[in-house]
């Protein structure tokens, strides 16, 4: 069964049956829980300076990176897990991105691996958690969700920080052990496979 909601507005449908009323009430609860989740996630993200994919640097160098710093990465993931905000699937996909980046970096020529050259091939140049570059201060305090689609234990929706919905960012959540957790965030779609990174470097040569 799929329930589609647009925004969190009150439903005005007449002659709602008892079954329909139960579904709508459940949807309202889910909408509230998801709004609280996404606000808490971005509040936490903006107030904790954790690198998603920290670099390991060549010994004796502070600018030449050679791959993912797996000690830092694992430490950060442990912190992610303790928040209870993220699904197992999200953490697995995050790890797969890290492995792809690491594999690609470790076989890349030196010219691609100098931190002093600016944004590297393996960075998006944006906030990875939304794919956005500019956003209002404390946006998480007032953000709202819209276009909510519920399909059993999966929720698909967008969030925005203004009523005009001038900027929207897609999120998927998954219910694990009765609790909604982040399953995917918009910005992470801008990371690629090792093969795709290889092609980018080849095309630039």
Rosetta silent file (secondary structure, phi, psi, omega in degrees, C-alpha in Angstrom):
SEQUENCE: XXXXXXXXXXXXXXXXXXXXXXXXXXXXXXXXXXXXXXXXXXXXXXXXXXXXXXXXXXXXXXXXXXXXXXXXXXXXXXXXXXXXXXXXXXXXXXXXXXXXXXXXXXXXXXXXXXXXXXXXXXXXXXXXXXXXXXXXXXXXXXXXXXXXXXXXXXXXXXXXXXXXXXXXXXXXXXXXXXXXXXXXXXXXXXXXXXXXXXXXXXXXX
SCORE:     score description
SCORE:     0.000 S_00000001
   1 L     0.000  132.679  178.601    0.000    0.000    0.000 S_00000001
   2 E  -114.993  130.842  176.083    1.297    3.448   -0.957 S_00000001
   3 E  -114.335  124.652  179.394    0.116    6.635    0.734 S_00000001
   4 E  -109.425  127.244  178.119    1.004    9.912   -0.954 S_00000001
   5 E  -123.490  143.179  175.543    0.932   13.134    1.023 S_00000001
   6 L  -115.423  106.511 -176.310    1.811   16.600   -0.217 S_00000001
   7 L    75.186 -166.487 -178.580    3.149   18.660    2.648 S_00000001
   8 L  -116.270   29.303 -175.133    1.808   18.310    6.146 S_00000001
   9 L   -75.819  155.257  179.243   -1.524   20.008    5.524 S_00000001
  10 L   -67.057  135.048  179.292   -4.736   18.823    7.087 S_00000001
  11 L   -79.792  131.302 -175.310   -6.685   16.410    4.878 S_00000001
  12 L  -109.099   13.544 -179.486  -10.144   17.780    3.998 S_00000001
  13 L   -62.309  135.962 -179.632  -11.603   14.680    2.349 S_00000001
  14 L   -90.995  162.371  176.334  -15.248   14.066    3.322 S_00000001
  15 L    56.110   43.223  178.913  -16.880   10.768    4.289 S_00000001
  16 L   -73.750  129.718  178.917  -13.623    9.217    5.497 S_00000001
  17 L   -75.697  168.853  178.615  -14.134    5.632    6.627 S_00000001
  18 H   -59.597  -41.571  179.463  -12.760    4.288    9.914 S_00000001
  19 H   -64.318  -45.108  178.733   -9.992    2.496    8.002 S_00000001
  20 H   -61.260  -41.468 -178.929   -9.103    5.641    6.023 S_00000001
  21 H   -61.959  -39.815  178.423   -9.085    7.682    9.224 S_00000001
  22 H   -63.462  -42.588  179.065   -6.627    5.259   10.834 S_00000001
  23 H   -62.490  -45.375 -178.217   -4.333    5.485    7.813 S_00000001
  24 H   -65.881  -40.123  177.985   -4.443    9.278    7.801 S_00000001
  25 H   -63.771  -40.865  177.618   -3.772    9.484   11.534 S_00000001
  26 H   -63.625  -39.372  179.864   -0.823    7.118   11.141 S_00000001
  27 H   -64.708  -39.342  177.311    0.460    9.234    8.255 S_00000001
  28 H   -61.893  -41.239  178.453    0.278   12.374   10.382 S_00000001
  29 H   -63.858  -46.061  179.184    2.342   10.655   13.059 S_00000001
  30 H   -61.119  -42.520  179.713    4.906    9.503   10.486 S_00000001
  31 H   -59.621  -43.756  178.638    5.070   13.001    8.993 S_00000001
  32 H   -65.099  -44.228 -179.472    5.778   14.495   12.414 S_00000001
  33 H   -63.870  -39.880 -179.851    8.373   11.844   13.229 S_00000001
  34 H   -69.456  -37.590  176.562   10.125   12.337    9.888 S_00000001
  35 H   -62.848  -44.980  178.218   10.156   16.116   10.286 S_00000001
  36 H   -63.075  -40.214  179.621   11.726   15.760   13.727 S_00000001
  37 H   -60.792  -51.079 -174.673   14.236   13.247   12.373 S_00000001
  38 H   -68.107  -34.235  174.700   15.435   15.423    9.517 S_00000001
  39 H   -64.408  -44.045  179.963   15.669   18.500   11.753 S_00000001
  40 H   -65.319  -38.256 -179.312   17.706   16.574   14.300 S_00000001
  41 H   -63.634  -47.676 -177.867   19.964   15.105   11.616 S_00000001
  42 H   -74.176  -31.096  172.848   20.869   18.458   10.084 S_00000001
  43 H   -60.697  -48.591  179.305   21.234   20.100   13.483 S_00000001
  44 H   -61.883  -45.658 -177.765   23.661   17.347   14.449 S_00000001
  45 H   -60.103  -46.627 -175.915   25.487   17.517   11.115 S_00000001
  46 H   -72.437  -18.590 -177.649   26.009   21.280   11.199 S_00000001
  47 L  -107.599    7.990  176.055   27.224   21.220   14.793 S_00000001
  48 L  -132.546  112.126 -175.500   29.636   18.295   14.474 S_00000001
  49 L   -84.345   81.464  178.442   32.595   18.780   12.186 S_00000001
  50 L  -114.008  130.102  175.498   33.093   15.239   10.952 S_00000001
  51 L   -79.335  131.179  177.341   34.570   14.452    7.555 S_00000001
  52 L   -68.108  -41.317 -175.619   32.602   11.823    5.711 S_00000001
  53 L  -133.141   75.270 -176.119   35.617   10.675    3.722 S_00000001
  54 L   -68.521  142.109 -179.165   38.826   11.852    5.461 S_00000001
  55 E   -86.529  147.705  166.907   42.070   11.607    3.504 S_00000001
  56 E   -97.400  134.626 -176.069   45.233    9.806    4.527 S_00000001
  57 E  -105.275  151.025  178.075   48.314   11.844    3.658 S_00000001
  58 L   -60.253  139.830 -177.436   51.706   10.720    2.432 S_00000001
  59 L   -57.227  130.008 -179.098   54.208   10.439    5.264 S_00000001
  60 L    82.814    0.779 -179.630   56.003   13.726    5.795 S_00000001
  61 L  -120.429  148.949  175.435   53.484   15.574    3.605 S_00000001
  62 L  -117.582    8.713 -178.914   50.466   17.648    4.550 S_00000001
  63 L  -131.772  -21.252 -178.990   49.031   18.105    1.083 S_00000001
  64 E   -93.723  110.328 -178.331   49.602   14.889   -0.892 S_00000001
  65 E   -97.243  151.599 -172.727   46.857   12.413   -0.048 S_00000001
  66 E  -124.749    1.763  179.252   47.078    8.703   -0.823 S_00000001
  67 E   157.089 -164.490  176.236   43.634    7.348    0.035 S_00000001
  68 E   -81.605  136.874  172.197   41.026    7.236    2.786 S_00000001
  69 L   -81.349   98.206 -171.474   42.268    7.461    6.370 S_00000001
  70 H   -69.853  -27.847  176.419   40.488    4.329    7.568 S_00000001
  71 H   -64.995  -47.332  178.057   41.213    4.900   11.260 S_00000001
  72 H   -64.908  -41.848 -177.991   39.493    8.290   11.142 S_00000001
  73 H   -60.492  -48.828 -178.788   36.739    6.931    8.936 S_00000001
  74 H   -63.609  -36.480  176.903   35.890    4.052   11.280 S_00000001
  75 H   -63.553  -42.569  178.989   35.933    6.391   14.259 S_00000001
  76 H   -65.216  -40.017  179.507   33.510    8.741   12.507 S_00000001
  77 H   -64.643  -36.684  175.683   31.195    5.887   11.550 S_00000001
  78 H   -60.757  -38.377  177.272   31.057    4.777   15.182 S_00000001
  79 H   -67.282  -41.918  176.111   29.889    8.300   16.034 S_00000001
  80 H   -55.659  -47.822 -175.887   27.297    8.115   13.235 S_00000001
  81 H   -62.608  -37.055 -176.791   25.979    4.841   14.614 S_00000001
  82 H   -68.441  -21.317  178.663   25.628    6.201   18.143 S_00000001
  83 H   -69.508  -25.980 -176.194   23.258    8.940   16.947 S_00000001
  84 L    65.347   24.221 -179.665   20.695    6.267   15.969 S_00000001
  85 L   -93.879  -17.932 -166.008   19.766    8.486   12.990 S_00000001
  86 E  -120.100  139.521  179.888   20.971    6.224   10.185 S_00000001
  87 L   -74.641  162.841  175.919   19.804    2.909    8.780 S_00000001
  88 H   -60.298  -39.812 -179.963   22.112   -0.060    8.272 S_00000001
  89 H   -63.276  -41.134  178.154   21.657    0.372    4.532 S_00000001
  90 H   -59.840  -47.299 -178.187   22.741    4.024    4.691 S_00000001
  91 H   -65.284  -35.816  177.198   25.929    3.110    6.576 S_00000001
  92 H   -66.343  -42.631  179.234   26.669    0.286    4.129 S_00000001
  93 H   -66.681  -38.198  177.073   26.266    2.593    1.137 S_00000001
  94 H   -60.032  -43.611  178.942   28.444    5.209    2.868 S_00000001
  95 H   -64.736  -37.070  179.079   31.156    2.563    3.321 S_00000001
  96 H   -65.972  -38.330  175.693   30.909    1.556   -0.323 S_00000001
  97 H   -61.454  -45.667  179.903   31.463    5.177   -1.380 S_00000001
  98 H   -58.955  -41.999  179.911   34.541    5.335    0.878 S_00000001
  99 H   -65.665  -39.822  179.027   35.933    2.139   -0.683 S_00000001
 100 H   -64.921  -43.791  178.771   35.386    3.466   -4.217 S_00000001
 101 H   -63.151  -46.195 -178.377   37.113    6.754   -3.388 S_00000001
 102 H   -60.515  -46.851 -179.240   40.005    4.967   -1.676 S_00000001
 103 H   -61.932  -41.518 -178.878   40.528    2.555   -4.556 S_00000001
 104 H   -67.636  -44.717 -179.026   40.452    5.342   -7.115 S_00000001
 105 H   -62.204  -41.772 -172.796   42.835    7.622   -5.198 S_00000001
 106 H   -68.390  -15.449  176.064   45.411    4.885   -4.601 S_00000001
 107 L  -114.189    9.457 -179.597   45.931    4.309   -8.322 S_00000001
 108 L   -85.757  149.175  175.646   45.679    7.959   -9.404 S_00000001
 109 L   -64.362  158.346 -177.852   48.672    9.972  -10.605 S_00000001
 110 H   -56.256  -33.695 -175.650   50.217   12.517   -8.257 S_00000001
 111 H   -62.332  -20.217  179.793   48.696   15.423  -10.189 S_00000001
 112 H   -91.124   -9.141 -165.714   45.242   14.428   -8.940 S_00000001
 113 L  -117.615   23.577  179.034   46.245   14.084   -5.280 S_00000001
 114 E  -100.559  113.772 -177.844   47.575   17.493   -4.240 S_00000001
 115 H   -59.670  -28.883 -177.724   45.337   19.150   -1.643 S_00000001
 116 H   -73.251   -8.543 -179.455   46.797   22.543   -2.549 S_00000001
 117 H   -86.290    4.639  178.392   45.290   22.343   -6.029 S_00000001
 118 L    99.748 -153.676 -177.637   41.777   23.004   -4.681 S_00000001
 119 L   -65.559  126.565 -176.818   38.716   20.772   -4.773 S_00000001
 120 L   -82.173  171.164  178.447   39.769   17.276   -5.744 S_00000001
 121 L   -59.413  -28.797 -172.661   38.094   14.892   -8.161 S_00000001
 122 L   -95.692   12.847  176.227   36.693   12.940   -5.197 S_00000001
 123 L  -119.585  152.780 -176.307   34.944   15.916   -3.593 S_00000001
 124 L   -92.034  -19.990 -176.711   31.654   17.492   -4.657 S_00000001
 125 L    78.079    9.574 -179.937   32.384   21.115   -3.734 S_00000001
 126 L  -136.432  178.463  173.246   29.044   21.255   -1.929 S_00000001
 127 E   -73.299  112.123 -174.222   27.472   20.120    1.324 S_00000001
 128 L   -61.620  -22.168 -174.441   27.374   16.367    0.758 S_00000001
 129 L   -81.998   -8.697  175.971   24.349   15.954    2.993 S_00000001
 130 L  -140.682  -17.976 -174.625   22.074   17.950    0.697 S_00000001
 131 L    79.378   18.386 -177.969   24.025   18.722   -2.456 S_00000001
 132 E  -110.421  158.141  179.765   23.626   22.422   -1.655 S_00000001
 133 L  -110.621  -35.278 -178.864   26.234   25.189   -1.374 S_00000001
 134 L  -124.016  140.360  179.302   24.358   28.037    0.291 S_00000001
 135 L  -157.333  153.924 -178.494   21.731   27.843    3.006 S_00000001
 136 L   -66.777  156.966  174.959   20.265   30.111    5.718 S_00000001
 137 L   -62.374  140.156  175.493   21.641   30.127    9.240 S_00000001
 138 L    53.093   35.747 -176.109   20.014   27.566   11.521 S_00000001
 139 H   -59.439  -27.825 -176.742   17.873   26.305    8.628 S_00000001
 140 H   -67.031  -19.408 -176.909   17.185   23.023   10.427 S_00000001
 141 H   -70.417  -28.780 -175.184   15.081   24.780   13.054 S_00000001
 142 L  -122.480    3.060 -177.570   12.280   25.627   10.637 S_00000001
 143 L   -62.411  150.461  179.254   12.684   23.212    7.741 S_00000001
 144 E  -127.630  161.757  177.285    9.560   21.340    6.654 S_00000001
 145 E  -108.557  156.470 -177.381    8.955   18.226    4.598 S_00000001
 146 E  -149.129  166.238  176.276    6.784   17.912    1.512 S_00000001
 147 E    52.707   46.067 -177.793    5.674   15.427   -1.155 S_00000001
 148 E   -76.711  127.798  174.799    5.766   12.577    1.338 S_00000001
 149 E  -121.165  121.323  178.511    5.241    9.076   -0.057 S_00000001
 150 E  -107.517  128.175  177.583    4.884    6.216    2.409 S_00000001
 151 E  -135.453   90.824 -176.122    5.246    2.638    1.219 S_00000001
 152 L    58.591 -108.969 -174.268    5.187    0.261    4.187 S_00000001
 153 L  -100.926   14.037  179.338    8.542    0.769    5.923 S_00000001
 154 E  -119.609  136.661  175.984    9.995    3.240    3.377 S_00000001
 155 E  -123.169  134.836  178.288    9.389    7.010    3.246 S_00000001
 156 E  -124.501  128.243 -177.981   10.343    9.253    0.333 S_00000001
 157 E  -160.139  170.985  171.386   10.066   13.034    0.679 S_00000001
 158 E  -116.916  156.431  172.975   11.723   16.387    0.106 S_00000001
 159 E  -123.913  155.626 -178.606   12.597   19.023    2.655 S_00000001
 160 E  -147.206  159.010  179.193   12.829   22.774    2.237 S_00000001
 161 L  -107.365    2.797  178.217   13.675   25.801    4.333 S_00000001
 162 L  -140.085  156.389 -177.185   11.167   28.248    2.823 S_00000001
 163 L   -65.931  -27.479 -179.033    7.450   28.334    2.068 S_00000001
 164 L   -76.594   -9.330 -177.838    8.113   29.063   -1.606 S_00000001
 165 L    52.808   43.732  179.594   10.025   25.761   -1.859 S_00000001
 166 L   -70.686  -22.410  175.814   12.720   27.526   -3.843 S_00000001
 167 L  -134.858  127.201  177.763   15.142   24.815   -2.767 S_00000001
 168 L  -131.134  145.929 -177.247   14.153   21.192   -2.150 S_00000001
 169 E  -134.946  127.172 -172.679   16.313   18.225   -1.216 S_00000001
 170 E   -83.232  141.670  178.774   15.239   14.619   -1.482 S_00000001
 171 E  -137.513  146.034  168.716   15.555   12.158    1.384 S_00000001
 172 E  -120.678  139.370  178.289   14.581    8.547    1.875 S_00000001
 173 E  -124.034  155.622 -179.720   13.979    7.074    5.308 S_00000001
 174 E  -133.300  137.840 -179.956   13.543    3.501    6.457 S_00000001
 175 E   -89.004  118.121  177.564   11.780    2.219    9.545 S_00000001
 176 E  -121.193  125.223 -179.530   14.024   -0.081   11.562 S_00000001
 177 L    53.070   39.947  176.034   12.812   -1.599   14.827 S_00000001
 178 L    78.812    9.370 -177.023    9.847    0.772   14.814 S_00000001
 179 E  -129.121  133.540  177.404   11.963    3.917   14.362 S_00000001
 180 E   -71.286  134.971  177.864   12.442    6.057   11.254 S_00000001
 181 E  -136.219  152.724  179.336   16.082    6.373   10.161 S_00000001
 182 E   -66.679  129.796  179.751   17.814    8.121    7.275 S_00000001
 183 E  -110.176  -29.230  173.861   18.298    5.737    4.351 S_00000001
 184 E  -159.523  148.286  178.942   19.647    8.116    1.698 S_00000001
 185 E  -124.651  145.762 -171.352   20.506   11.806    1.356 S_00000001
 186 H   -52.787  -44.885 -171.380   20.466   13.859   -1.814 S_00000001
 187 H   -66.738  -24.894 -175.359   24.110   14.930   -1.853 S_00000001
 188 H   -73.938   -9.084  177.437   25.621   11.453   -1.811 S_00000001
 189 H   -72.898  -10.222 -179.425   24.407   10.726   -5.330 S_00000001
 190 H   -90.395    8.552  170.654   27.255   12.939   -6.572 S_00000001
 191 L   -99.477  153.258 -169.831   29.866   10.351   -5.597 S_00000001
 192 L  -127.083  174.842  176.934   30.799    7.736   -8.176 S_00000001
 193 L   -78.123  165.165  177.086   32.196    4.249   -8.654 S_00000001
 194 H   -57.973  -40.657 -178.789   35.908    3.575   -9.074 S_00000001
 195 H   -64.237  -38.671  179.412   35.310    2.898  -12.771 S_00000001
 196 H   -68.770  -39.332  175.919   33.542    6.226  -13.227 S_00000001
 197 H   -64.111  -40.178  178.516   36.371    8.097  -11.504 S_00000001
 198 H   -58.914  -42.819 -179.441   38.868    6.263  -13.718 S_00000001
 199 H   -65.361  -40.315  178.310   36.977    7.427  -16.806 S_00000001
 200 H   -58.482  -44.625 -179.227   36.929   11.037  -15.553 S_00000001
 201 H   -67.735  -39.844  179.640   40.712   11.005  -15.153 S_00000001
 202 H   -64.167  -41.405 -178.988   41.224    9.338  -18.524 S_00000001
 203 H   -66.719  -24.994 -178.452   38.995   11.884  -20.260 S_00000001
 204 H   -84.851  -15.596 -178.524   40.998   14.743  -18.739 S_00000001
 205 L   -80.074    0.000    0.000   44.348   13.389  -19.999 S_00000001
